[in-house]
Short mmCIF file of C-alpha atoms and ligand atoms in Angstrom, two decimals:
data_model
loop_
_atom_site.label_atom_id
_atom_site.label_comp_id
_atom_site.label_asym_id
_atom_site.label_seq_id
_atom_site.Cartn_x
_atom_site.Cartn_y
_atom_site.Cartn_z
CA MET A 1 -33.36 -55.26 17.82
CA ASN A 2 -31.69 -51.85 17.58
CA LEU A 3 -29.20 -50.58 20.16
CA LYS A 4 -31.72 -48.38 21.95
CA GLN A 5 -34.21 -51.24 22.46
CA GLN A 6 -31.40 -53.52 23.58
CA LEU A 7 -30.22 -50.92 26.13
CA VAL A 8 -33.74 -50.31 27.44
CA GLU A 9 -34.03 -54.05 28.14
CA ILE A 10 -30.64 -54.06 29.87
CA ARG A 11 -31.56 -51.07 32.02
CA HIS A 12 -34.87 -52.57 33.08
CA TYR A 13 -33.11 -55.80 34.02
CA LEU A 14 -30.52 -53.91 36.09
CA HIS A 15 -33.25 -51.79 37.68
CA GLN A 16 -35.04 -54.95 38.77
CA HIS A 17 -31.86 -56.36 40.32
CA PRO A 18 -30.25 -53.57 42.34
CA GLU A 19 -27.33 -54.25 44.69
CA ARG A 20 -25.93 -52.03 47.42
CA SER A 21 -22.50 -50.40 47.67
CA GLY A 22 -19.70 -52.95 47.76
CA ALA A 23 -22.09 -55.88 47.18
CA GLU A 24 -22.58 -55.50 43.41
CA PHE A 25 -21.64 -59.13 42.68
CA GLN A 26 -24.44 -60.11 40.27
CA THR A 27 -24.20 -56.71 38.58
CA THR A 28 -20.46 -57.24 38.06
CA LYS A 29 -21.10 -60.69 36.59
CA PHE A 30 -23.82 -59.32 34.29
CA LEU A 31 -21.63 -56.46 33.02
CA LYS A 32 -18.73 -58.82 32.32
CA GLU A 33 -20.99 -61.15 30.32
CA GLN A 34 -22.29 -58.23 28.25
CA LEU A 35 -18.75 -57.01 27.48
CA ILE A 36 -17.36 -60.47 26.73
CA ALA A 37 -20.24 -61.14 24.33
CA LYS A 38 -19.03 -58.15 22.28
CA ASN A 39 -15.38 -59.20 22.45
CA ILE A 40 -14.44 -56.23 24.64
CA ARG A 41 -11.22 -56.78 26.66
CA LEU A 42 -11.62 -57.01 30.43
CA VAL A 43 -8.74 -55.62 32.51
CA PRO A 44 -7.59 -57.86 35.38
CA THR A 45 -8.38 -56.17 38.69
CA THR A 46 -8.11 -56.62 42.43
CA LEU A 47 -11.54 -54.97 42.83
CA LYS A 48 -14.08 -57.27 44.49
CA THR A 49 -16.94 -55.63 42.58
CA GLY A 50 -16.99 -53.36 39.56
CA VAL A 51 -15.56 -53.96 36.09
CA ILE A 52 -12.66 -52.41 34.18
CA ALA A 53 -12.50 -52.90 30.40
CA GLU A 54 -10.57 -51.38 27.48
CA ILE A 55 -11.11 -50.52 23.84
CA GLY A 56 -8.42 -49.22 21.48
CA ASN A 57 -4.65 -49.25 21.41
CA PRO A 58 -2.37 -47.30 23.78
CA ALA A 59 0.43 -47.37 21.17
CA LYS A 60 -1.71 -45.15 18.94
CA GLY A 61 -2.22 -42.30 21.41
CA PRO A 62 -3.27 -41.23 24.89
CA THR A 63 -5.41 -43.17 27.37
CA ILE A 64 -8.65 -41.66 28.65
CA ALA A 65 -11.33 -43.10 30.94
CA LEU A 66 -15.13 -43.17 30.90
CA ARG A 67 -16.76 -43.78 34.26
CA ALA A 68 -20.20 -44.98 35.35
CA ASP A 69 -21.22 -46.01 38.87
CA ILE A 70 -23.20 -49.23 39.42
CA ASP A 71 -24.54 -49.38 43.01
CA ALA A 72 -28.04 -48.94 44.45
CA LEU A 73 -29.52 -47.68 47.75
CA PRO A 74 -31.23 -49.12 50.84
CA ILE A 75 -34.64 -47.74 49.80
CA ASP A 76 -37.95 -49.57 49.34
CA GLU A 77 -39.11 -48.80 45.79
CA GLN A 78 -42.54 -47.14 45.48
CA THR A 79 -42.60 -46.28 41.76
CA GLY A 80 -45.12 -48.95 40.74
CA LEU A 81 -43.09 -49.49 37.54
CA SER A 82 -43.52 -52.80 35.68
CA TYR A 83 -39.76 -53.28 36.07
CA ALA A 84 -39.54 -52.19 39.73
CA SER A 85 -36.92 -53.74 42.04
CA VAL A 86 -37.57 -57.38 42.87
CA TYR A 87 -35.63 -56.96 46.13
CA SER A 88 -37.59 -55.24 48.88
CA GLY A 89 -35.49 -52.61 50.63
CA THR A 90 -33.02 -52.04 47.78
CA MET A 91 -33.59 -49.71 44.83
CA HIS A 92 -31.74 -47.95 42.02
CA ALA A 93 -33.04 -44.64 43.38
CA CYS A 94 -30.10 -42.61 42.03
CA GLY A 95 -30.27 -43.94 38.47
CA HIS A 96 -26.96 -45.79 38.48
CA ASP A 97 -28.77 -48.46 36.40
CA PHE A 98 -29.09 -45.76 33.73
CA HIS A 99 -25.41 -44.77 34.06
CA GLN A 100 -23.97 -48.27 33.67
CA THR A 101 -26.35 -49.11 30.81
CA SER A 102 -25.26 -46.03 28.88
CA LEU A 103 -21.59 -46.90 29.40
CA LEU A 104 -22.30 -50.41 28.07
CA GLY A 105 -23.97 -48.81 25.04
CA ALA A 106 -20.97 -46.55 24.53
CA ALA A 107 -18.66 -49.56 24.81
CA PHE A 108 -20.63 -51.38 22.09
CA LEU A 109 -20.39 -48.37 19.74
CA LEU A 110 -16.71 -47.69 20.47
CA LYS A 111 -15.88 -51.35 19.89
CA GLU A 112 -17.27 -51.05 16.35
CA LYS A 113 -14.87 -48.15 15.71
CA GLU A 114 -11.91 -49.62 17.58
CA GLU A 115 -9.53 -49.45 14.61
CA GLN A 116 -10.16 -45.71 14.16
CA LEU A 117 -9.55 -44.72 17.81
CA ASN A 118 -6.45 -42.54 18.39
CA GLY A 119 -5.51 -44.23 21.65
CA LEU A 120 -7.08 -46.23 24.45
CA VAL A 121 -10.46 -45.85 26.14
CA ARG A 122 -10.68 -47.39 29.61
CA LEU A 123 -14.20 -48.17 30.82
CA ILE A 124 -14.66 -47.90 34.56
CA PHE A 125 -17.83 -49.51 35.96
CA GLN A 126 -17.27 -48.21 39.47
CA PRO A 127 -18.71 -49.84 42.61
CA ALA A 128 -19.85 -48.13 45.81
CA GLU A 129 -20.40 -44.52 44.79
CA GLU A 130 -23.16 -44.14 47.38
CA GLY A 131 -20.79 -45.31 50.09
CA HIS A 132 -18.21 -42.81 48.79
CA PHE A 133 -15.45 -45.42 48.79
CA GLY A 134 -15.67 -46.92 45.27
CA ALA A 135 -13.69 -44.28 43.39
CA GLN A 136 -10.86 -44.56 45.90
CA GLN A 137 -10.88 -48.36 45.48
CA VAL A 138 -10.51 -47.93 41.71
CA ILE A 139 -7.60 -45.52 42.24
CA ASP A 140 -5.95 -47.82 44.80
CA ALA A 141 -6.25 -50.74 42.35
CA GLY A 142 -4.09 -48.70 39.94
CA HIS A 143 -6.63 -48.22 37.15
CA LEU A 144 -6.00 -44.48 36.83
CA GLU A 145 -2.22 -44.62 36.66
CA ASP A 146 -1.75 -44.19 32.91
CA VAL A 147 -4.98 -42.24 32.29
CA GLN A 148 -4.72 -38.61 31.13
CA ALA A 149 -8.33 -37.48 31.52
CA ILE A 150 -11.67 -38.84 32.72
CA ILE A 151 -15.29 -38.24 31.71
CA GLY A 152 -18.37 -38.94 33.81
CA TYR A 153 -21.92 -37.74 34.37
CA HIS A 154 -24.95 -38.04 36.60
CA ASN A 155 -28.50 -38.27 35.33
CA HIS A 156 -30.52 -35.21 36.35
CA PRO A 157 -34.28 -35.46 36.94
CA GLY A 158 -34.60 -31.67 36.66
CA LEU A 159 -33.45 -31.80 33.02
CA ALA A 160 -35.49 -33.27 30.16
CA PRO A 161 -34.11 -36.19 28.12
CA GLY A 162 -31.77 -34.87 25.43
CA LYS A 163 -30.27 -32.12 27.61
CA ILE A 164 -26.62 -32.09 28.71
CA GLY A 165 -25.75 -29.68 31.52
CA LEU A 166 -22.16 -28.54 31.99
CA ARG A 167 -20.19 -25.89 33.84
CA PRO A 168 -16.49 -25.32 34.49
CA ALA A 169 -15.10 -25.56 38.07
CA GLY A 170 -17.37 -26.85 40.89
CA ILE A 171 -20.46 -28.75 39.69
CA MET A 172 -21.10 -30.77 42.88
CA ALA A 173 -20.24 -29.98 46.48
CA ALA A 174 -17.58 -31.15 48.91
CA VAL A 175 -19.26 -33.23 51.63
CA ASP A 176 -18.48 -33.41 55.33
CA GLN A 177 -20.51 -35.35 57.85
CA PHE A 178 -20.56 -34.60 61.60
CA GLU A 179 -21.65 -36.49 64.69
CA VAL A 180 -21.75 -34.62 68.01
CA THR A 181 -22.36 -35.93 71.50
CA ILE A 182 -23.17 -33.38 74.21
CA HIS A 183 -22.28 -34.34 77.78
CA GLY A 184 -24.20 -32.60 80.59
CA VAL A 185 -25.42 -33.56 84.06
CA GLY A 186 -28.75 -35.34 84.46
CA THR A 187 -31.23 -34.25 87.07
CA HIS A 188 -34.91 -34.20 88.10
CA ALA A 189 -36.94 -32.06 85.67
CA ALA A 190 -38.15 -30.07 88.70
CA ALA A 191 -34.59 -29.20 89.78
CA PRO A 192 -32.77 -28.04 86.60
CA HIS A 193 -30.33 -25.93 88.67
CA LEU A 194 -28.76 -29.17 89.94
CA GLY A 195 -27.86 -30.39 86.43
CA VAL A 196 -26.41 -29.27 83.09
CA ASP A 197 -29.21 -29.30 80.52
CA VAL A 198 -28.18 -30.98 77.24
CA LEU A 199 -31.48 -30.16 75.48
CA VAL A 200 -31.09 -26.43 75.99
CA THR A 201 -27.42 -26.76 75.00
CA ILE A 202 -28.21 -28.58 71.73
CA SER A 203 -30.96 -26.07 70.90
CA GLY A 204 -28.48 -23.23 71.41
CA ILE A 205 -25.84 -24.92 69.27
CA ILE A 206 -28.23 -25.56 66.37
CA GLN A 207 -29.41 -21.92 66.48
CA ASN A 208 -25.84 -20.61 66.56
CA LEU A 209 -24.71 -22.87 63.69
CA GLN A 210 -27.05 -20.94 61.38
CA SER A 211 -24.69 -17.97 61.65
CA ILE A 212 -21.97 -19.80 59.69
CA VAL A 213 -23.82 -19.53 56.38
CA ALA A 214 -25.49 -16.23 57.30
CA ARG A 215 -22.42 -14.43 58.63
CA ASN A 216 -19.15 -16.30 57.92
CA SER A 217 -19.27 -17.69 54.40
CA SER A 218 -19.35 -15.40 51.37
CA PRO A 219 -22.82 -14.84 49.91
CA LEU A 220 -21.18 -15.38 46.50
CA ASN A 221 -19.85 -18.81 47.41
CA PRO A 222 -22.64 -21.28 48.22
CA SER A 223 -22.39 -23.40 51.36
CA VAL A 224 -24.75 -25.47 53.50
CA VAL A 225 -24.91 -26.42 57.19
CA SER A 226 -27.71 -28.90 57.93
CA VAL A 227 -28.45 -30.61 61.25
CA THR A 228 -30.62 -33.56 60.26
CA HIS A 229 -31.06 -35.67 63.37
CA MET A 230 -31.08 -34.98 67.12
CA THR A 231 -31.92 -37.06 70.12
CA ALA A 232 -31.84 -36.57 73.89
CA GLY A 233 -33.89 -37.84 76.81
CA ASN A 234 -36.69 -40.37 76.92
CA THR A 235 -39.35 -39.18 79.35
CA TRP A 236 -41.13 -36.05 80.68
CA ASN A 237 -39.74 -35.61 84.16
CA VAL A 238 -36.02 -36.34 83.79
CA LEU A 239 -33.34 -34.10 82.29
CA PRO A 240 -30.89 -36.49 80.58
CA ASP A 241 -27.11 -36.37 80.97
CA GLN A 242 -26.33 -36.84 77.29
CA GLY A 243 -27.63 -35.83 73.87
CA PHE A 244 -26.65 -36.30 70.26
CA PHE A 245 -27.02 -34.59 66.89
CA GLU A 246 -25.64 -35.14 63.39
CA GLY A 247 -25.74 -33.64 59.94
CA THR A 248 -23.65 -32.37 57.05
CA LEU A 249 -21.59 -29.45 55.71
CA ARG A 250 -21.45 -28.68 51.95
CA SER A 251 -19.00 -26.33 50.24
CA PHE A 252 -17.52 -25.52 46.82
CA SER A 253 -13.87 -24.65 47.49
CA PRO A 254 -11.09 -25.93 49.74
CA ALA A 255 -11.00 -22.53 51.52
CA SER A 256 -14.70 -22.48 52.28
CA ARG A 257 -14.59 -26.14 53.32
CA GLU A 258 -11.90 -25.27 55.84
CA LEU A 259 -13.84 -22.24 57.08
CA LEU A 260 -17.04 -24.27 57.56
CA ASN A 261 -15.19 -26.97 59.49
CA GLN A 262 -13.35 -24.46 61.68
CA ARG A 263 -16.42 -22.36 62.54
CA PHE A 264 -18.46 -25.52 63.16
CA VAL A 265 -16.04 -26.81 65.79
CA GLU A 266 -15.67 -23.37 67.44
CA ILE A 267 -19.42 -22.79 67.68
CA VAL A 268 -20.20 -26.29 68.99
CA GLU A 269 -17.46 -26.24 71.63
CA HIS A 270 -18.00 -22.66 72.80
CA THR A 271 -21.78 -22.84 72.88
CA ALA A 272 -21.58 -26.07 74.87
CA ALA A 273 -19.18 -24.35 77.28
CA THR A 274 -21.62 -21.43 77.68
CA TYR A 275 -24.15 -23.86 79.12
CA GLY A 276 -21.54 -25.72 81.18
CA ALA A 277 -21.68 -28.79 78.92
CA LYS A 278 -18.95 -30.56 76.93
CA ALA A 279 -18.99 -31.65 73.28
CA THR A 280 -17.35 -34.62 71.58
CA ILE A 281 -17.17 -33.94 67.82
CA LYS A 282 -16.56 -36.53 65.14
CA MET A 283 -16.01 -35.16 61.60
CA ILE A 284 -16.27 -37.68 58.75
CA PRO A 285 -14.89 -36.16 55.54
CA GLY A 286 -16.60 -37.17 52.28
CA PRO A 287 -15.57 -36.42 48.69
CA PRO A 288 -14.08 -33.03 47.78
CA VAL A 289 -15.64 -30.64 45.22
CA THR A 290 -16.45 -32.24 41.87
CA PHE A 291 -14.18 -29.84 40.00
CA ASN A 292 -14.46 -29.61 36.22
CA ASP A 293 -11.14 -28.82 34.57
CA PRO A 294 -11.73 -25.58 32.56
CA GLN A 295 -9.92 -26.69 29.38
CA LEU A 296 -11.57 -30.12 29.33
CA THR A 297 -14.95 -28.53 30.02
CA GLU A 298 -14.52 -26.24 27.02
CA TRP A 299 -13.72 -29.23 24.80
CA THR A 300 -16.63 -31.21 26.27
CA ILE A 301 -19.16 -28.40 25.77
CA GLU A 302 -18.11 -28.19 22.13
CA ALA A 303 -18.09 -31.93 21.38
CA SER A 304 -21.30 -32.67 23.33
CA GLN A 305 -23.39 -30.57 20.90
CA GLU A 306 -23.30 -33.66 18.72
CA ALA A 307 -24.86 -35.74 21.49
CA GLY A 308 -27.55 -33.42 22.81
CA ASP A 309 -28.76 -29.97 23.68
CA VAL A 310 -25.93 -28.49 25.81
CA LEU A 311 -26.71 -25.89 28.45
CA HIS A 312 -24.92 -24.15 31.32
CA VAL A 313 -26.19 -25.53 34.67
CA GLU A 314 -26.14 -24.41 38.27
CA PRO A 315 -24.13 -26.62 40.64
CA SER A 316 -25.74 -29.22 42.89
CA THR A 317 -25.08 -29.27 46.65
CA ALA A 318 -25.09 -33.08 46.56
CA GLY A 319 -21.69 -34.82 46.53
CA GLU A 320 -20.00 -37.27 44.14
CA ASP A 321 -16.96 -39.46 44.62
CA PHE A 322 -16.04 -38.80 40.96
CA ALA A 323 -14.29 -35.86 42.65
CA ASN A 324 -11.63 -38.31 43.88
CA PHE A 325 -10.66 -39.07 40.28
CA GLN A 326 -10.50 -35.33 39.51
CA GLN A 327 -8.00 -34.86 42.32
CA LYS A 328 -5.64 -37.22 40.45
CA ILE A 329 -6.26 -36.26 36.81
CA PRO A 330 -8.32 -33.64 34.94
CA GLY A 331 -11.93 -34.66 34.53
CA VAL A 332 -15.35 -33.44 33.46
CA PHE A 333 -18.65 -34.33 35.05
CA ALA A 334 -21.96 -33.43 33.37
CA PHE A 335 -25.65 -33.63 34.23
CA ILE A 336 -27.71 -35.50 31.64
CA GLY A 337 -31.48 -35.09 31.44
CA SER A 338 -33.48 -38.05 32.73
CA ASN A 339 -36.96 -36.68 33.45
CA GLY A 340 -37.62 -32.93 33.33
CA GLU A 341 -41.27 -33.06 34.38
CA GLU A 342 -42.58 -30.52 36.86
CA GLY A 343 -42.18 -31.97 40.37
CA ALA A 344 -40.20 -35.04 39.21
CA PRO A 345 -38.90 -36.79 42.35
CA ALA A 346 -35.25 -36.04 43.15
CA TRP A 347 -32.36 -38.47 43.64
CA HIS A 348 -32.75 -40.93 46.54
CA HIS A 349 -36.58 -40.77 46.62
CA SER A 350 -38.54 -44.02 46.69
CA ASP A 351 -40.57 -42.83 43.67
CA PHE A 352 -37.54 -41.66 41.66
CA ILE A 353 -37.93 -42.43 37.94
CA VAL A 354 -35.48 -41.99 35.07
CA LYS A 355 -36.82 -42.03 31.52
CA ASP A 356 -35.42 -44.38 28.90
CA GLU A 357 -35.69 -41.53 26.36
CA GLY A 358 -32.52 -40.00 27.85
CA LEU A 359 -30.36 -43.11 27.40
CA MET A 360 -29.00 -42.52 23.89
CA THR A 361 -27.98 -38.96 24.75
CA ALA A 362 -25.82 -40.38 27.54
CA VAL A 363 -24.40 -43.08 25.26
CA ASN A 364 -23.49 -40.48 22.63
CA TYR A 365 -22.07 -38.11 25.27
CA TYR A 366 -19.56 -40.81 26.21
CA VAL A 367 -18.77 -41.73 22.59
CA VAL A 368 -18.28 -38.27 21.09
CA ASN A 369 -16.26 -37.09 24.06
CA ALA A 370 -14.05 -40.19 24.10
CA GLU A 371 -13.24 -39.72 20.42
CA ASN A 372 -12.77 -35.97 20.74
CA LEU A 373 -10.58 -36.21 23.84
CA LEU A 374 -8.27 -38.77 22.25
CA GLU A 375 -7.87 -36.45 19.28
CA LYS A 376 -7.38 -33.28 21.36
CA LEU A 377 -4.87 -34.93 23.71
CA SER A 378 -2.91 -36.45 20.78
CA ASP A 379 -2.69 -32.97 19.22
CA ASN A 380 -1.45 -31.59 22.53
CA ASP A 381 1.15 -34.38 22.85
CA SER A 382 2.51 -33.82 19.37
CA LYS A 383 2.86 -30.06 19.86
ZN1 ZN B 401 -26.94 -41.14 44.99
ZN1 ZN B 402 -25.81 -41.14 42.11
#
């Protein structure tokens, strides 16, 4: 069986057996078995899930890392695929089965060339990307300490198999989550003047929040304010004393992230006060901007031509905890084509499908960039 067929089988197996963030125990076991079977060194770790492995020799040059995430989502799969999830309610709806399979493939190929590598390649099979805490766990466990640069990617259903999308600077957004409780005074629906109406207050707040993107943030710097869920009251003739809404802010620079957060709090508090209500705001910060180091991106664009058809892509307003690694060391994150058909379902949809045809492009992206980075960084060191 050739490598591609072997990897397709592995991916289908992983797709059938998805596990959620922080609970990737069988996945971890499976990955370890695959690596051990090829004589690839496992690195001892305090991580409960996820696998760290190494190929090469640190005495011969720099250390770089390749990262793939391994977790799935609480979604009931509706693809109808022959290899659909066997667990109802859990699905690889973000294609992390594809990511980890391609990193395994890259590990197999790099192992064959181990003697020729100019340094050490650390393989990071990262848990809990969807929960946005896995990258931090890997950092806290010390696996980035001696690493000089890191390479990652996300499959992209908007790109056809064979395509590799790159851009310097921000490629995915910084993510903030908010939860707001509005406190008013409940009353009979027929006597609103005796209460403080939380429904009218929340409506006003949501309308006013639209002015952040329209009037505060630069039209040249994309940002998003989305209220996604609101709830207040439970019947027709009572005005409730409390209401709730939540949602997310997305931005592409530390300055615009700060601006969004500041304007959000001001508008919520002041609008609530206008109606005589009070607001309790809880901000839950997610990952920062997935920021591609310009020099590394240039090297990656050049080397990736050997792996696929490289193109300049627009950023995505989704978030990625790969950004946590990039805050520690320079890194590059690409989008690799996984579907490309008109109307292909996006990430996190129950009918999301990645195509096996894109797998080898991802494998080769890791391999050529690992080799190239080791060479480039050795040259830099010896200068
Ligand atoms: Zn996802
Ligand atoms: Zn993902």
